[in-house]
Amino acid sequence: MHGEYKVPGGKLVVVDLEVHGGVLREVRVAGDFFLEPDEALVEIDRALEGADASLSAPELAARIQAALPEGTVMFGFSAEAVGIAVRRALANATDWHHYDWQLIHDGPQAPELHMALDEVLTAEVAAGRRPPTLRVWEWGSPAVVIGSFQSLRNEVDPEGAARHGITVVRRISGGGAMFCEPGNTITYSLCVPDALVQGLSFADSYAYLDDWVLGALGDMGIRAWYQPLNDIATEAGKIAGAAQKRVVSGGGAVLHHVTMAYDIDADKMLDVLRIGKEKLSDKGTKSAKKRVDPLRRQTGLSRAAVIERMIDSFGSRYGLTAGAVTPEEMARAEELAASKFSSEEWTARVP
């Protein structure tokens, strides 16, 4: 069995092993990490040899940590990362490079249709009818997108939304509200097979699926990092938030979508989002405006240039072929946009 785990912002950990009688055998750990002293690698292998194959990543990490020579230095990886790589080997997890990735980047579309496309495309990946897909959104109109489990009345001021012509929609993933305006927001979705995140905890999968965009931002001169559970942050402030939805039908799939602030009208946001007012009520409006630091200021690049660099970065890492939503997928998405994502029943399902 073979497992790989790229530590977010760190190095690659590779594990090859066999399982006999429910325990790990012939364990060999490798990677492009740094480790001192040399003999620590032998001790890591020994710590895993004979371990119960049902142990979790933290339990495997505890065995490794206990076996390390005093003064061991692990750079670019950790005992926990090795445990994750073992779990991925045992789960027959795949890697980014195992797939032919497809890019969808269409023109502006309505908020309801974006919600529907996420649901449809992820289901198609789960069914094996669509390759793993990176979809970059273009917003046809301003919107507030609330999480699947949020209370509509607690999150959105309806008078503020009406005053600014903002559509309110509910997505299928959890998490918090997103304030989105054409030209000010960069949103993308990853629709990936469940096998890609096998062996990862729910929290670890966020960091794993966000790692490529951290590299893309780094190439643009932004030092960004994953901030648990679902934020991408810089020293200047938060620049993005992620959310996920798991699909268990077919072969299983994960929808991971991220909204990034290219620019932001903070006054308008605070006039529409009640959650912004409550979360920051003790810090004042100035702090609210500084809470999100836009990419426009940090990069000095146009929105189109930022998106182009992100796409190029993904493609250089994993390969990426231009694709499109099929007529069948679009028909299904348009039907869902009308029947589900435009309906009061869905939008106010948590009043």
Coordinates of C-alpha atoms in Angstrom, one line a residue:
M1 CA 0.0 0.0 0.0
H2 CA 1.2 3.5 -0.8
G3 CA 0.1 6.8 0.7
E4 CA 1.1 10.4 0.2
Y5 CA 0.4 13.5 2.2
K6 CA 1.5 17.0 1.2
V7 CA 1.7 19.0 4.4
P8 CA -0.1 22.4 3.8
G9 CA 2.7 24.9 3.4
G10 CA 5.2 22.1 4.1
K11 CA 6.8 19.0 2.5
L12 CA 5.6 15.7 1.0
V13 CA 5.4 12.6 3.2
V14 CA 5.3 9.2 1.5
V15 CA 4.5 5.9 3.2
D16 CA 4.8 2.4 1.8
L17 CA 3.5 -0.5 3.9
E18 CA 1.8 -3.9 4.0
V19 CA -0.8 -5.2 6.4
H20 CA -0.6 -8.7 7.8
G21 CA -2.9 -10.0 10.5
G22 CA -4.3 -6.6 11.1
V23 CA -1.0 -4.9 11.9
L24 CA 1.4 -2.8 9.8
R25 CA 4.4 -4.5 8.3
E26 CA 7.3 -3.5 6.0
V27 CA 6.7 0.2 6.8
R28 CA 8.9 2.6 4.9
V29 CA 8.6 6.4 5.4
A30 CA 10.2 8.8 2.9
G31 CA 9.7 12.3 1.5
D32 CA 11.3 15.6 0.7
F33 CA 11.2 16.8 4.3
F34 CA 14.2 17.6 6.6
L35 CA 15.0 15.4 9.6
E36 CA 17.9 15.4 12.1
P37 CA 19.5 13.1 13.2
D38 CA 19.5 10.6 10.2
E39 CA 18.7 7.7 12.5
A40 CA 15.4 9.3 13.4
L41 CA 13.9 8.0 10.2
V42 CA 14.8 4.4 11.2
E43 CA 13.0 5.0 14.5
I44 CA 9.9 6.3 12.8
D45 CA 9.7 3.1 10.7
R46 CA 10.3 1.0 13.8
A47 CA 7.6 2.8 15.7
L48 CA 5.0 2.0 13.0
E49 CA 6.1 -1.6 12.5
G50 CA 3.6 -3.9 14.2
A51 CA 1.1 -1.1 14.9
D52 CA -2.6 -1.9 14.8
A53 CA -3.9 -1.0 11.4
S54 CA -7.0 0.5 13.0
L55 CA -5.1 3.2 14.9
S56 CA -6.0 6.8 14.1
A57 CA -3.5 9.3 12.7
P58 CA -3.1 11.0 16.2
E59 CA -2.6 7.5 17.8
L60 CA 0.1 6.6 15.2
A61 CA 1.7 10.0 15.7
A62 CA 1.9 9.3 19.5
R63 CA 3.8 6.1 18.8
I64 CA 6.2 8.0 16.5
Q65 CA 6.7 10.8 19.0
A66 CA 7.5 8.5 21.8
A67 CA 10.2 6.7 19.7
L68 CA 12.1 9.8 18.4
P69 CA 15.6 10.3 19.7
E70 CA 16.0 13.2 22.1
G71 CA 16.6 16.5 20.2
T72 CA 15.0 15.3 16.9
V73 CA 14.2 18.1 14.6
M74 CA 11.4 17.6 12.0
F75 CA 11.2 20.4 9.4
G76 CA 8.4 20.6 6.9
F77 CA 6.5 17.7 8.4
S78 CA 5.5 16.2 11.8
A79 CA 4.6 12.9 13.5
E80 CA 1.0 13.7 12.8
A81 CA 1.7 14.2 9.1
V82 CA 3.3 10.7 9.0
G83 CA 0.2 9.3 10.7
I84 CA -2.0 10.9 8.1
A85 CA 0.1 9.5 5.3
V86 CA -0.3 6.0 6.8
R87 CA -4.1 6.4 7.1
R88 CA -4.2 7.5 3.4
A89 CA -2.2 4.4 2.4
L90 CA -4.6 2.2 4.3
A91 CA -7.6 4.0 2.7
N92 CA -6.2 3.6 -0.8
A93 CA -6.4 7.4 -1.1
T94 CA -5.6 9.0 -4.5
D95 CA -3.4 12.1 -5.2
W96 CA -4.0 15.3 -7.1
H97 CA -1.8 13.9 -9.9
H98 CA -4.0 10.9 -10.4
Y99 CA -6.7 12.9 -12.2
D100 CA -7.3 14.8 -15.4
W101 CA -8.5 18.1 -14.0
Q102 CA -11.1 20.2 -15.9
L103 CA -11.5 23.9 -15.7
I104 CA -14.9 25.6 -16.0
H105 CA -14.8 29.4 -16.2
D106 CA -18.0 30.7 -17.8
G107 CA -19.5 34.2 -18.0
P108 CA -21.6 35.9 -15.3
Q109 CA -24.4 33.8 -13.9
A110 CA -27.2 34.3 -11.4
P111 CA -26.5 33.5 -7.7
E112 CA -29.2 30.8 -7.8
L113 CA -27.6 29.1 -10.7
H114 CA -24.2 29.1 -9.0
M115 CA -25.8 27.3 -6.1
A116 CA -27.3 24.7 -8.4
L117 CA -24.2 24.2 -10.4
D118 CA -22.3 23.3 -7.3
E119 CA -24.8 20.6 -6.4
V120 CA -25.1 19.2 -9.9
L121 CA -21.4 19.1 -10.8
T122 CA -20.4 17.5 -7.5
A123 CA -23.1 14.8 -7.9
E124 CA -21.7 14.2 -11.4
V125 CA -18.2 13.7 -10.0
A126 CA -19.5 11.3 -7.4
A127 CA -21.3 9.3 -10.1
G128 CA -18.1 9.1 -12.2
R129 CA -19.6 11.0 -15.1
R130 CA -17.4 14.1 -14.7
P131 CA -13.7 14.5 -14.0
P132 CA -12.6 16.4 -11.0
T133 CA -13.4 20.0 -11.7
L134 CA -12.1 23.5 -10.8
R135 CA -15.0 26.0 -11.5
V136 CA -14.3 29.7 -11.3
W137 CA -17.4 31.8 -10.8
E138 CA -18.4 35.0 -12.3
W139 CA -21.2 36.8 -10.5
G140 CA -24.2 38.1 -12.5
S141 CA -25.5 40.2 -9.7
P142 CA -24.7 41.0 -6.0
A143 CA -25.6 38.4 -3.5
V144 CA -25.5 37.3 0.1
V145 CA -24.9 33.5 0.3
I146 CA -25.8 32.0 3.7
G147 CA -24.7 28.7 5.0
S148 CA -27.0 25.6 4.9
F149 CA -27.7 25.8 8.6
Q150 CA -27.8 29.5 9.3
S151 CA -30.9 31.4 10.4
L152 CA -32.0 33.7 7.6
R153 CA -33.4 36.4 9.9
N154 CA -30.3 36.3 12.2
E155 CA -27.9 36.7 9.3
V156 CA -29.5 39.1 6.8
D157 CA -31.2 42.5 7.2
P158 CA -33.9 42.2 4.5
E159 CA -34.3 46.0 4.2
G160 CA -30.6 46.4 3.7
A161 CA -30.6 43.7 1.1
A162 CA -33.5 45.2 -0.8
R163 CA -32.0 48.7 -0.6
H164 CA -28.9 47.6 -2.3
G165 CA -30.5 45.2 -4.8
I166 CA -28.9 42.1 -3.3
T167 CA -30.2 38.6 -3.8
V168 CA -30.1 36.3 -0.8
V169 CA -29.5 32.6 -1.5
R170 CA -28.7 29.6 0.7
R171 CA -26.0 27.1 -0.3
I172 CA -25.8 23.4 0.4
S173 CA -22.6 23.6 2.5
G174 CA -22.4 24.8 6.1
G175 CA -20.4 27.8 7.4
G176 CA -21.1 31.5 7.5
A177 CA -22.5 34.2 5.3
M178 CA -20.7 35.5 2.2
F179 CA -21.1 39.0 0.9
C180 CA -20.5 38.9 -2.9
E181 CA -20.4 41.6 -5.5
P182 CA -19.4 41.3 -9.2
G183 CA -16.0 42.7 -9.6
N184 CA -15.2 42.6 -5.9
T185 CA -15.4 38.8 -5.3
I186 CA -13.4 35.8 -6.5
T187 CA -15.2 32.5 -5.9
Y188 CA -14.2 29.0 -7.0
S189 CA -15.4 25.5 -6.4
L190 CA -13.5 22.2 -6.4
C191 CA -15.6 19.2 -7.1
V192 CA -13.4 16.2 -6.2
P193 CA -13.7 12.5 -5.7
D194 CA -14.0 11.3 -2.1
A195 CA -10.8 9.2 -2.7
L196 CA -8.7 12.4 -2.8
V197 CA -9.4 13.2 0.8
Q198 CA -9.5 9.6 2.2
G199 CA -7.5 9.3 5.4
L200 CA -7.8 13.0 6.2
S201 CA -10.0 14.3 9.1
F202 CA -12.7 16.8 8.1
A203 CA -10.5 19.7 9.4
D204 CA -7.4 18.3 7.6
S205 CA -9.3 18.2 4.3
Y206 CA -9.8 21.9 4.4
A207 CA -6.1 22.6 4.7
Y208 CA -5.3 20.0 2.1
L209 CA -7.7 21.4 -0.5
D210 CA -6.7 25.0 0.2
D211 CA -2.9 24.3 -0.2
W212 CA -2.7 25.0 -3.9
V213 CA -4.2 28.5 -3.5
L214 CA -1.8 29.4 -0.8
G215 CA 1.0 28.6 -3.3
A216 CA -0.8 30.7 -5.9
L217 CA -1.0 33.6 -3.5
G218 CA 2.6 33.2 -2.5
D219 CA 3.6 33.6 -6.2
M220 CA 1.8 36.9 -6.1
G221 CA 3.8 38.1 -3.1
I222 CA 1.2 37.3 -0.5
R223 CA 2.2 35.2 2.5
A224 CA -1.0 33.5 3.3
W225 CA -1.9 30.6 5.6
Y226 CA -4.7 28.3 6.4
Q227 CA -6.5 29.3 9.6
P228 CA -8.7 26.5 11.1
L229 CA -11.4 25.7 10.4
N230 CA -12.1 27.4 7.1
D231 CA -10.3 30.7 6.7
I232 CA -7.3 31.9 4.6
A233 CA -5.5 34.7 6.3
T234 CA -2.5 37.0 6.0
E235 CA -0.8 39.4 8.4
A236 CA -3.1 42.1 7.1
G237 CA -6.3 40.2 7.7
K238 CA -8.6 37.5 6.4
I239 CA -8.9 37.2 2.6
A240 CA -11.0 34.1 2.1
G241 CA -13.4 31.6 3.7
A242 CA -14.1 28.1 2.6
A243 CA -17.0 25.6 3.0
Q244 CA -17.6 22.0 2.2
K245 CA -20.3 19.5 1.4
R246 CA -19.9 15.8 1.2
V247 CA -21.8 13.7 -1.3
V248 CA -22.1 10.0 -0.3
S249 CA -23.9 8.6 -3.3
G250 CA -22.0 6.8 -6.1
G251 CA -18.3 6.8 -5.4
G252 CA -18.6 9.8 -3.1
A253 CA -17.4 13.4 -3.7
V254 CA -16.5 16.6 -1.9
L255 CA -17.6 20.1 -2.8
H256 CA -15.0 22.6 -1.5
H257 CA -15.8 26.2 -2.4
V258 CA -13.9 29.3 -1.5
T259 CA -14.9 33.0 -1.6
M260 CA -12.0 35.5 -1.7
A261 CA -12.3 39.3 -1.2
Y262 CA -10.7 41.1 -4.2
D263 CA -12.2 44.3 -3.0
I264 CA -15.0 45.1 -0.6
D265 CA -17.6 47.8 0.2
A266 CA -17.5 47.4 4.0
D267 CA -20.3 49.9 4.6
K268 CA -22.6 48.1 2.3
M269 CA -21.7 44.7 3.8
L270 CA -22.5 46.0 7.3
D271 CA -25.8 47.4 6.1
V272 CA -26.8 43.9 4.9
L273 CA -25.2 41.4 7.1
R274 CA -26.5 41.2 10.7
I275 CA -23.8 38.8 11.6
G276 CA -21.2 41.4 10.8
K277 CA -22.8 43.8 13.3
E278 CA -23.0 41.3 16.1
K279 CA -19.6 39.7 15.7
L280 CA -17.9 43.1 15.7
S281 CA -20.3 45.1 17.9
D282 CA -17.6 45.4 20.7
K283 CA -14.9 46.4 18.3
G284 CA -16.5 49.2 16.3
T285 CA -17.0 49.8 12.6
K286 CA -13.3 50.6 11.9
S287 CA -12.4 47.1 13.1
A288 CA -15.1 45.6 11.0
K289 CA -13.7 47.3 7.9
K290 CA -10.2 46.0 8.7
R291 CA -11.3 42.4 9.4
V292 CA -11.2 41.5 5.7
D293 CA -8.2 42.8 3.7
P294 CA -8.8 42.7 0.0
L295 CA -6.5 41.1 -2.6
R296 CA -6.7 44.3 -4.7
R297 CA -4.7 46.2 -2.1
Q298 CA -2.3 43.4 -1.3
T299 CA -1.5 42.5 -4.9
G300 CA -1.9 45.7 -6.9
L301 CA -3.3 43.4 -9.7
S302 CA -6.6 43.5 -11.5
R303 CA -9.2 40.9 -10.6
A304 CA -8.8 39.2 -14.0
A305 CA -5.0 39.0 -13.5
V306 CA -5.4 37.5 -10.0
I307 CA -7.8 34.8 -11.4
E308 CA -5.5 34.1 -14.3
R309 CA -2.5 33.6 -12.0
M310 CA -4.6 31.3 -9.8
I311 CA -5.6 29.2 -12.7
D312 CA -2.1 29.1 -14.1
S313 CA -0.8 28.0 -10.7
F314 CA -3.3 25.2 -10.4
G315 CA -2.5 24.0 -13.9
S316 CA 1.3 24.0 -13.4
R317 CA 0.9 21.9 -10.3
Y318 CA -1.7 19.3 -11.4
G319 CA -2.6 19.9 -15.0
L320 CA -5.8 21.6 -16.2
T321 CA -7.9 21.3 -19.3
A322 CA -10.5 23.8 -20.4
G323 CA -14.0 22.3 -20.2
A324 CA -17.6 23.3 -20.0
V325 CA -20.9 22.5 -18.3
T326 CA -22.6 19.9 -20.5
P327 CA -26.1 20.7 -21.8
E328 CA -27.5 17.9 -19.5
E329 CA -25.8 19.4 -16.5
M330 CA -27.0 22.9 -17.3
A331 CA -30.6 21.7 -17.8
R332 CA -30.5 20.1 -14.4
A333 CA -28.9 23.1 -12.8
E334 CA -31.4 25.5 -14.3
E335 CA -34.3 23.3 -13.0
L336 CA -32.8 23.3 -9.5
A337 CA -32.1 27.0 -9.6
A338 CA -35.8 27.6 -10.2
S339 CA -37.4 24.9 -8.1
K340 CA -35.0 24.9 -5.1
F341 CA -32.5 27.7 -4.8
S342 CA -35.0 30.5 -5.8
S343 CA -37.7 29.1 -3.4
E344 CA -38.7 30.6 -0.1
E345 CA -39.0 27.1 1.2
W346 CA -35.2 26.5 0.7
T347 CA -33.9 30.0 1.5
A348 CA -35.9 30.3 4.7
R349 CA -35.7 26.6 5.7
V350 CA -34.0 27.8 8.9
P351 CA -36.1 31.0 9.4

